Coordinates of N, CA and C in Angstrom, one line a residue:
M1 N 3.2 20.9 15.4 CA 2.9 20.5 14.0 C 1.4 20.1 13.9
G2 N 0.7 19.9 14.9 CA -0.8 19.6 14.8 C -1.1 18.2 14.6
N3 N -2.3 17.9 14.2 CA -2.8 16.5 14.0 C -2.9 16.3 12.5
T4 N -1.9 16.6 11.7 CA -2.0 16.4 10.3 C -1.4 15.1 9.9
M5 N -2.0 14.4 9.0 CA -1.5 13.1 8.5 C -0.3 13.3 7.7
E6 N 0.7 12.4 7.8 CA 1.9 12.4 7.0 C 1.9 11.0 6.3
I7 N 2.2 11.0 5.0 CA 2.3 9.8 4.2 C 3.6 9.9 3.5
V8 N 4.5 9.0 3.7 CA 5.8 8.9 3.1 C 5.9 7.7 2.2
V9 N 6.2 7.9 0.9 CA 6.3 6.8 -0.1 C 7.7 6.7 -0.6
A10 N 8.2 5.5 -0.6 CA 9.6 5.3 -1.0 C 9.8 4.0 -1.8
T11 N 10.8 4.0 -2.7 CA 11.1 2.8 -3.4 C 12.6 2.9 -3.7
T12 N 13.2 1.7 -4.0 CA 14.6 1.7 -4.3 C 14.8 1.4 -5.8
L13 N 15.5 2.3 -6.5 CA 15.8 2.2 -7.9 C 17.2 1.5 -8.0
L14 N 17.1 0.3 -8.6 CA 18.4 -0.5 -8.9 C 19.0 0.0 -10.2
N15 N 20.3 -0.4 -10.3 CA 21.1 0.2 -11.5 C 20.6 -0.4 -12.8
H16 N 19.8 -1.5 -12.8 CA 19.3 -2.0 -14.1 C 17.9 -1.5 -14.5
E17 N 17.3 -0.7 -13.6 CA 16.0 -0.2 -13.8 C 15.9 1.1 -14.4
R18 N 14.8 1.3 -15.2 CA 14.6 2.6 -15.9 C 13.9 3.5 -14.9
P19 N 14.5 4.7 -14.6 CA 13.9 5.6 -13.7 C 12.5 6.0 -14.1
D20 N 12.2 6.3 -15.4 CA 10.9 6.7 -15.9 C 9.9 5.7 -15.6
L21 N 10.2 4.4 -15.8 CA 9.2 3.3 -15.6 C 8.9 3.1 -14.1
V22 N 9.9 3.3 -13.2 CA 9.7 3.2 -11.8 C 8.8 4.4 -11.3
L23 N 9.1 5.6 -11.8 CA 8.3 6.7 -11.5 C 6.8 6.5 -11.9
D24 N 6.6 6.0 -13.1 CA 5.3 5.8 -13.6 C 4.6 4.7 -12.7
A25 N 5.3 3.7 -12.3 CA 4.6 2.6 -11.5 C 4.2 3.2 -10.2
V26 N 5.0 4.0 -9.5 CA 4.7 4.5 -8.2 C 3.5 5.5 -8.4
R27 N 3.6 6.3 -9.4 CA 2.6 7.4 -9.6 C 1.2 6.7 -10.0
N28 N 1.2 5.5 -10.5 CA -0.1 4.8 -10.7 C -0.9 4.7 -9.4
M29 N -0.2 4.5 -8.3 CA -0.8 4.4 -7.0 C -0.8 5.7 -6.2
F30 N 0.2 6.6 -6.4 CA 0.4 7.9 -5.7 C 0.7 9.0 -6.7
P31 N -0.3 9.5 -7.4 CA -0.1 10.5 -8.5 C 0.8 11.7 -8.2
D32 N 0.8 12.1 -6.9 CA 1.6 13.3 -6.6 C 3.0 13.0 -6.0
W33 N 3.4 11.8 -6.2 CA 4.8 11.4 -5.7 C 5.8 12.1 -6.6
T34 N 6.7 12.9 -5.9 CA 7.7 13.6 -6.6 C 9.0 13.6 -5.8
P35 N 9.8 12.5 -6.0 CA 11.1 12.4 -5.3 C 12.1 13.5 -5.8
E36 N 12.9 14.0 -5.0 CA 13.8 15.1 -5.4 C 15.0 14.6 -6.1
N37 N 15.5 13.4 -5.8 CA 16.8 12.9 -6.4 C 16.6 11.9 -7.5
M38 N 15.6 12.1 -8.4 CA 15.3 11.2 -9.5 C 16.4 11.3 -10.5
P39 N 17.1 10.2 -10.7 CA 18.2 10.2 -11.6 C 17.7 10.1 -13.1
E40 N 18.6 10.6 -14.0 CA 18.3 10.4 -15.4 C 18.5 9.0 -15.8
R41 N 17.9 8.7 -17.0 CA 18.1 7.3 -17.5 C 19.5 7.2 -17.9
G42 N 20.2 6.2 -17.5 CA 21.6 5.9 -17.8 C 21.7 4.9 -18.9
V43 N 23.0 4.6 -19.2 CA 23.3 3.6 -20.2 C 23.4 2.3 -19.6
F44 N 22.9 1.2 -20.2 CA 23.0 -0.1 -19.6 C 24.2 -0.8 -20.3
P45 N 25.0 -1.5 -19.6 CA 24.9 -1.8 -18.1 C 25.5 -0.6 -17.4
S46 N 25.0 -0.4 -16.2 CA 25.4 0.7 -15.3 C 26.1 0.2 -14.1
S47 N 27.1 1.0 -13.6 CA 27.7 0.6 -12.4 C 27.3 1.5 -11.2
S48 N 26.2 2.2 -11.4 CA 25.6 3.1 -10.4 C 25.1 2.2 -9.2
T49 N 25.1 2.9 -8.0 CA 24.6 2.2 -6.9 C 23.0 2.4 -6.8
P50 N 22.4 1.5 -6.0 CA 20.9 1.7 -5.8 C 20.6 3.1 -5.2
V51 N 19.5 3.7 -5.6 CA 19.1 5.0 -5.1 C 17.7 4.8 -4.4
R52 N 17.6 5.3 -3.2 CA 16.4 5.3 -2.5 C 15.6 6.6 -2.8
L53 N 14.5 6.4 -3.4 CA 13.6 7.6 -3.8 C 12.5 7.7 -2.8
V54 N 12.4 8.9 -2.2 CA 11.4 9.2 -1.2 C 10.7 10.5 -1.4
S55 N 9.4 10.5 -1.1 CA 8.6 11.7 -1.2 C 7.4 11.6 -0.4
N56 N 6.9 12.7 0.2 CA 5.6 12.7 0.8 C 4.6 12.8 -0.2
V57 N 3.4 12.3 0.1 CA 2.2 12.4 -0.8 C 1.1 12.9 0.0
E58 N 0.0 13.4 -0.6 CA -1.1 14.0 0.1 C -2.1 13.0 0.6
S59 N -2.3 11.9 -0.2 CA -3.3 10.9 0.2 C -3.1 9.5 -0.3
L60 N -3.9 8.6 0.2 CA -3.9 7.2 -0.3 C -5.0 7.0 -1.3
N61 N -5.7 8.0 -1.7 CA -6.9 7.9 -2.5 C -6.8 7.1 -3.8
A62 N -5.8 7.3 -4.6 CA -5.7 6.5 -5.8 C -5.5 5.0 -5.5
M63 N -4.7 4.7 -4.6 CA -4.4 3.3 -4.2 C -5.7 2.7 -3.7
I64 N -6.4 3.4 -2.8 CA -7.7 2.9 -2.3 C -8.7 2.7 -3.4
E65 N -8.8 3.6 -4.3 CA -9.7 3.5 -5.4 C -9.4 2.3 -6.2
E66 N -8.2 2.0 -6.5 CA -7.8 0.7 -7.2 C -8.2 -0.5 -6.3
A67 N -8.0 -0.4 -5.0 CA -8.4 -1.6 -4.2 C -9.9 -1.7 -4.2
R68 N -10.6 -0.6 -4.2 CA -12.1 -0.6 -4.3 C -12.6 -1.2 -5.6
N69 N -11.9 -0.8 -6.7 CA -12.3 -1.4 -8.0 C -12.1 -2.9 -8.1
H70 N -11.2 -3.4 -7.4 CA -10.9 -4.9 -7.4 C -11.4 -5.6 -6.2
R71 N -12.3 -4.9 -5.4 CA -13.0 -5.5 -4.3 C -12.0 -6.1 -3.3
I72 N -10.9 -5.4 -2.9 CA -10.0 -5.9 -1.9 C -9.8 -5.0 -0.8
L73 N -10.9 -4.3 -0.4 CA -10.8 -3.3 0.6 C -10.5 -3.9 2.0
D74 N -11.1 -5.1 2.3 CA -10.8 -5.8 3.6 C -9.3 -6.2 3.6
T75 N -8.8 -6.7 2.5 CA -7.4 -7.1 2.4 C -6.6 -5.8 2.6
A76 N -7.0 -4.7 2.0 CA -6.2 -3.4 2.2 C -6.2 -3.0 3.6
L77 N -7.3 -3.1 4.3 CA -7.4 -2.8 5.7 C -6.4 -3.6 6.5
D78 N -6.5 -4.9 6.3 CA -5.6 -5.9 7.0 C -4.2 -5.6 6.7
A79 N -3.8 -5.4 5.5 CA -2.4 -5.2 5.1 C -1.8 -3.9 5.6
M80 N -2.7 -2.9 5.6 CA -2.2 -1.6 6.0 C -2.1 -1.4 7.5
T81 N -2.8 -2.3 8.3 CA -2.8 -2.2 9.7 C -2.0 -3.3 10.4
L82 N -1.5 -4.3 9.6 CA -0.7 -5.4 10.1 C 0.4 -4.9 11.0
K83 N 1.1 -3.9 10.6 CA 2.3 -3.3 11.4 C 1.9 -2.0 12.0
S84 N 0.7 -1.8 12.4 CA 0.3 -0.5 12.9 C 0.4 -0.5 14.5
D85 N 0.8 0.6 15.0 CA 0.7 0.8 16.5 C -0.4 1.7 16.8
G86 N -1.3 2.0 15.9 CA -2.4 2.9 16.1 C -2.2 4.3 15.6
E87 N -1.0 4.7 15.5 CA -0.6 6.0 15.0 C 0.3 6.0 13.9
I88 N 1.1 5.0 13.7 CA 2.1 4.8 12.6 C 2.0 3.4 12.1
S89 N 1.9 3.3 10.8 CA 1.9 2.0 10.1 C 2.8 2.0 8.9
T90 N 3.4 0.9 8.6 CA 4.1 0.7 7.4 C 3.6 -0.5 6.6
F91 N 3.6 -0.4 5.3 CA 3.2 -1.5 4.5 C 3.8 -1.3 3.1
S92 N 3.8 -2.4 2.3 CA 4.5 -2.3 1.0 C 3.5 -2.8 -0.1
L93 N 3.7 -2.3 -1.3 CA 3.0 -2.7 -2.5 C 4.0 -3.3 -3.5
S94 N 3.5 -4.1 -4.3 CA 4.3 -4.6 -5.4 C 4.5 -3.6 -6.4
R95 N 5.7 -3.2 -6.8 CA 5.9 -2.2 -7.8 C 5.6 -2.7 -9.2
Q96 N 5.8 -4.0 -9.4 CA 5.5 -4.6 -10.7 C 3.9 -4.5 -10.9
A97 N 3.2 -4.9 -9.9 CA 1.7 -4.8 -10.0 C 1.3 -3.3 -10.2
A98 N 1.9 -2.4 -9.5 CA 1.6 -1.0 -9.6 C 1.8 -0.5 -11.1
A99 N 2.9 -1.0 -11.7 CA 3.2 -0.7 -13.1 C 2.0 -1.1 -14.0
A100 N 1.3 -2.1 -13.6 CA 0.2 -2.6 -14.4 C -1.1 -2.0 -13.9
G101 N -1.0 -1.0 -13.0 CA -2.2 -0.3 -12.5 C -3.0 -1.1 -11.4
K102 N -2.3 -2.1 -10.8 CA -3.0 -3.0 -9.8 C -2.4 -2.7 -8.4
C103 N -3.3 -2.8 -7.4 CA -2.9 -2.6 -6.1 C -2.7 -4.0 -5.5
S104 N -1.4 -4.4 -5.2 CA -1.1 -5.7 -4.6 C -0.2 -5.5 -3.4
F105 N -0.6 -5.9 -2.3 CA 0.1 -5.7 -1.0 C 1.2 -6.8 -0.9
V106 N 2.3 -6.4 -0.4 CA 3.4 -7.4 -0.1 C 3.5 -7.6 1.4
I107 N 3.3 -8.9 1.7 CA 3.3 -9.2 3.2 C 4.6 -9.9 3.6
D108 N 5.2 -10.7 2.7 CA 6.3 -11.5 3.1 C 7.6 -11.2 2.3
E109 N 7.8 -12.0 1.3 CA 9.0 -11.8 0.5 C 8.9 -10.7 -0.5
V110 N 10.1 -10.0 -0.7 CA 10.2 -8.9 -1.7 C 10.0 -9.6 -3.1
P111 N 9.0 -9.1 -3.8 CA 8.7 -9.7 -5.1 C 9.7 -9.2 -6.2
L112 N 9.7 -9.9 -7.3 CA 10.4 -9.4 -8.5 C 9.9 -8.1 -8.9
G113 N 10.7 -7.1 -9.1 CA 10.2 -5.8 -9.5 C 10.2 -4.8 -8.4
G114 N 10.5 -5.3 -7.1 CA 10.7 -4.4 -6.0 C 9.4 -4.0 -5.4
T115 N 9.5 -3.1 -4.4 CA 8.3 -2.7 -3.6 C 8.2 -1.2 -3.6
I116 N 7.0 -0.8 -3.3 CA 6.7 0.6 -2.9 C 6.4 0.6 -1.4
D117 N 7.2 1.3 -0.7 CA 7.1 1.2 0.8 C 6.4 2.5 1.3
V118 N 5.4 2.3 2.1 CA 4.5 3.4 2.6 C 4.5 3.4 4.1
T119 N 4.7 4.6 4.6 CA 4.6 4.9 6.0 C 3.5 6.0 6.2
V120 N 2.6 5.7 7.1 CA 1.5 6.6 7.3 C 1.5 6.9 8.8
K121 N 1.4 8.2 9.1 CA 1.3 8.7 10.5 C 0.1 9.5 10.6
E122 N -0.8 9.1 11.6 CA -2.0 9.8 11.9 C -2.5 9.5 13.2
V123 N -3.1 10.4 14.0 CA -3.7 10.1 15.2 C -4.9 9.3 14.9
D124 N -5.2 8.2 15.6 CA -6.2 7.3 15.4 C -6.2 6.7 14.0
L125 N -5.0 6.3 13.6 CA -4.7 5.8 12.2 C -5.6 4.6 11.9
D126 N -5.8 3.6 12.9 CA -6.6 2.5 12.6 C -8.1 2.9 12.3
G127 N -8.6 3.9 13.0 CA -9.9 4.4 12.7 C -10.0 5.0 11.4
Y128 N -9.0 5.8 11.0 CA -8.9 6.4 9.7 C -8.9 5.4 8.6
L129 N -8.1 4.4 8.7 CA -8.0 3.4 7.7 C -9.2 2.5 7.6
T130 N -9.9 2.3 8.7 CA -11.1 1.5 8.7 C -12.2 2.3 7.9
T131 N -12.3 3.6 8.2 CA -13.2 4.5 7.4 C -12.9 4.6 6.0
L132 N -11.6 4.7 5.7 CA -11.1 4.9 4.3 C -11.5 3.6 3.4
T133 N -11.4 2.5 4.0 CA -11.7 1.2 3.3 C -13.1 0.7 3.5
D134 N -14.0 1.5 4.0 CA -15.3 1.1 4.2 C -16.0 0.7 2.9
H135 N -17.0 -0.2 3.0 CA -17.7 -0.7 1.8 C -19.1 -1.2 2.3
P136 N -20.1 -1.4 1.5 CA -21.4 -1.8 1.9 C -21.4 -3.2 2.6
G137 N -20.5 -4.1 2.3 CA -20.4 -5.4 2.9 C -20.2 -5.4 4.4
R138 N -19.6 -4.3 4.8 CA -19.3 -4.2 6.3 C -20.6 -3.9 7.1
D139 N -21.7 -3.6 6.4 CA -23.0 -3.5 7.1 C -23.4 -4.9 7.7
N140 N -23.0 -6.0 6.9 CA -23.4 -7.3 7.4 C -22.2 -7.9 8.2
V141 N -21.0 -7.6 7.8 CA -19.8 -8.2 8.5 C -18.9 -7.1 8.9
P142 N -19.1 -6.4 10.0 CA -18.3 -5.3 10.4 C -16.8 -5.7 10.6
R143 N -15.9 -4.8 10.3 CA -14.5 -5.1 10.4 C -13.8 -4.0 11.2
R144 N -12.7 -4.4 11.8 CA -11.8 -3.4 12.4 C -10.4 -4.0 12.4
P145 N -9.4 -3.2 12.5 CA -8.0 -3.8 12.5 C -7.8 -4.8 13.6
G146 N -7.2 -5.9 13.2 CA -6.8 -6.9 14.2 C -8.0 -7.8 14.7
D147 N -9.1 -7.7 14.1 CA -10.3 -8.5 14.5 C -10.1 -9.9 14.2
D148 N -11.1 -10.8 14.5 CA -11.0 -12.2 14.3 C -11.0 -12.6 12.8
L149 N -11.4 -11.6 11.9 CA -11.4 -11.9 10.5 C -10.2 -11.4 9.8
A150 N -9.3 -10.7 10.5 CA -8.1 -10.2 9.9 C -7.2 -11.3 9.4
M151 N -6.4 -11.0 8.3 CA -5.5 -11.9 7.8 C -4.4 -12.2 8.9
N152 N -3.8 -13.4 8.7 CA -2.7 -13.8 9.6 C -1.5 -13.0 9.3
E153 N -0.5 -13.0 10.2 CA 0.7 -12.2 10.0 C 1.5 -12.6 8.8
D154 N 1.3 -13.9 8.3 CA 2.0 -14.3 7.1 C 1.2 -14.0 5.8
G155 N 0.1 -13.3 6.0 CA -0.7 -12.9 4.8 C -1.8 -13.9 4.5
S156 N -1.8 -15.1 5.1 CA -2.8 -16.1 4.8 C -4.2 -15.6 5.4
S157 N -5.2 -16.1 4.8 CA -6.6 -15.7 5.2 C -7.0 -16.4 6.5
T158 N -7.9 -15.8 7.2 CA -8.5 -16.4 8.4 C -9.8 -17.1 7.9
E159 N -9.9 -18.3 8.3 CA -11.1 -19.1 7.9 C -12.3 -18.7 8.9
W160 N -13.4 -18.5 8.3 CA -14.6 -18.2 9.1 C -15.8 -18.6 8.3
I161 N -16.9 -18.9 9.1 CA -18.2 -19.3 8.5 C -19.2 -18.4 9.0
D162 N -20.0 -17.8 8.1 CA -21.2 -17.0 8.5 C -22.3 -17.9 8.9
T163 N -22.6 -18.0 10.2 CA -23.6 -18.9 10.7 C -25.0 -18.5 10.3
R164 N -25.1 -17.2 9.9 CA -26.5 -16.8 9.5 C -26.9 -17.4 8.2
R165 N -26.0 -18.0 7.4 CA -26.4 -18.6 6.1 C -26.5 -20.1 6.2
L166 N -26.3 -20.7 7.4 CA -26.4 -22.1 7.5 C -27.8 -22.6 7.7

C-alpha cells in the first residue's frame, strides 16, 4: 500500500438528530467527508437506532486552517498527538462547535452534541503534525509532541515561564 496517509472521520448519528445538520457540521471541518450510509431525515420522534457514519477524507487542511485562524495550533498539536504512537493517532472534535465553524478538541467527557472522531495513520505522524501546525511563534518557543510544554493528559495546560522575558 505504500507510505500514504489515511484519515478516517466518524461520528454517531442519534435518532433525535437531523442527518443534514450532522453532515454540515462534519463538513465544516472535513469538506470531502462522504459517508455511504447517510440516512434520510426521519419523522420525530424516531425509534431508529444510532448510526455510525464513517468516511475517509483527503486532508486535515480545513480543520487546521480553522485552528490557525483562532490561534490554537499548539493546542491542536497537543490534542492530535495525545494518543499518538508515532504512526497512528486518534482525537475528537466537538460536533456542536464544528456546526458553528469552530475547531474545538474534546479531551475528556463527550460534550453535548456529540463528537467527530478522527484517526490518522502516517509514517512519522508526529513529525507531519508538527509541520502541519507550524507557526511563527515556534521560532521563539519550539514545540514537538509530548514536550515539556504539551498539555496534560486531562487537557489542562502546562505552566511555564519564559525566562528570557524576566
